[in-house]
Amino acid sequence: MTDFDSLLAANDPERRAAALFAPAALRARLYALYAFYHEIAQIPDKVSEPVIGEMRLAWAREAVSDLFSDPPKVRRHDIYEALSELREAPGAPDQAGLAGLVEARAADLGEGPFPTREDRRDYVDRTSGALMQIAARMLKPDLDLGGEPGVAITAAGRLWGFVGLLRAFAPLVQAGRPPFSADELAGADLSEADLAAGRKPDAAKAALSGLLTEARDAAGMLTRTRSALPADVFPALGYVSLARGYLKSAQGLEDPYREQIERAPFGQNARLTWASLTGRV
């Protein structure tokens, strides 16, 4: 059996660290969800051809569909076996929610910048944001996502998603998927060839201003609405409390191709603990 705790500690440490604040049974459900998310999110980076990635995402989509068939069919795979066990739990994700996460990763099989900033925001909403919504509902099934808590979770998902694009700038550029919109590239007089070669770091830094602004806007929205979030959902999105530190580091970059946006593990743990005590993400 796959050790989900070790898997997440190695590949998704921030989400895992926040999930540790959940009771054991709920933590196990979050682990299963995050292991599933990691499984599908890594597909684009593990394949040599987009068509192979499409086939693997199709397999995941069919495996999710099987879980909700009548009677359910469970693939012989640790992650889908774990998902099948939480299917009947209060607040468990439905087929549409899990399938939506799979569909969202298809965007990672393409190349080039986002066509527009709105496309980038939609991508973040359908990945980081959707995952937060599902996780929060697992912890508090009666959570009103249509009210102010939903606005706060949308802001949290955008903040974490935009910061994630900033943190992954260098590998995304090398994979041919720069986190810019097409107009941001054009406005900075940057070509995809420039990016692939690591040229014009000053121009690349300037082109990131739009993404930085969107991340700051999301942080502001979260600050204004976070009081609406019940304490129960902290383990599902507490990790976003680390995003402001990452954002501050990103704003100080001189060469986004070569500088890393990281925080010390001790600082992360202390920030998460403080956020859990204050309830302020």
Short mmCIF file of C-alpha atoms in Angstrom, two decimals, residues 1-2 4 7 31-40 42 59 67 74-86:
data_model
loop_
_atom_site.label_atom_id
_atom_site.label_comp_id
_atom_site.label_asym_id
_atom_site.label_seq_id
_atom_site.Cartn_x
_atom_site.Cartn_y
_atom_site.Cartn_z
CA MET A 1 0.00 0.00 0.00
CA THR A 2 1.19 3.51 -0.79
CA PHE A 4 0.21 8.72 1.51
CA LEU A 7 4.11 10.68 -0.61
CA TYR A 31 -4.56 12.61 2.27
CA ALA A 32 -6.52 10.47 -0.20
CA LEU A 33 -7.77 13.58 -2.02
CA TYR A 34 -4.31 15.16 -2.16
CA ALA A 35 -2.69 11.90 -3.32
CA PHE A 36 -5.24 11.79 -6.16
CA TYR A 37 -4.50 15.41 -7.03
CA HIS A 38 -0.77 14.79 -7.05
CA GLU A 39 -1.26 11.73 -9.25
CA ILE A 40 -3.08 13.66 -11.97
CA GLN A 42 2.23 15.13 -12.33
CA TRP A 59 -7.76 6.62 -17.65
CA LEU A 67 -16.28 4.86 -8.63
CA VAL A 74 -12.87 0.22 -8.02
CA ARG A 75 -9.63 0.05 -9.99
CA ARG A 76 -6.80 -1.91 -8.40
CA HIS A 77 -4.90 1.22 -7.50
CA ASP A 78 -4.19 2.49 -3.99
CA ILE A 79 -5.47 5.99 -4.66
CA TYR A 80 -8.78 4.95 -6.17
CA GLU A 81 -9.28 2.34 -3.49
CA ALA A 82 -8.83 5.11 -0.91
CA LEU A 83 -11.25 7.38 -2.76
CA SER A 84 -13.83 4.59 -2.83
CA GLU A 85 -13.65 4.33 0.96
CA LEU A 86 -14.48 7.99 1.50
#
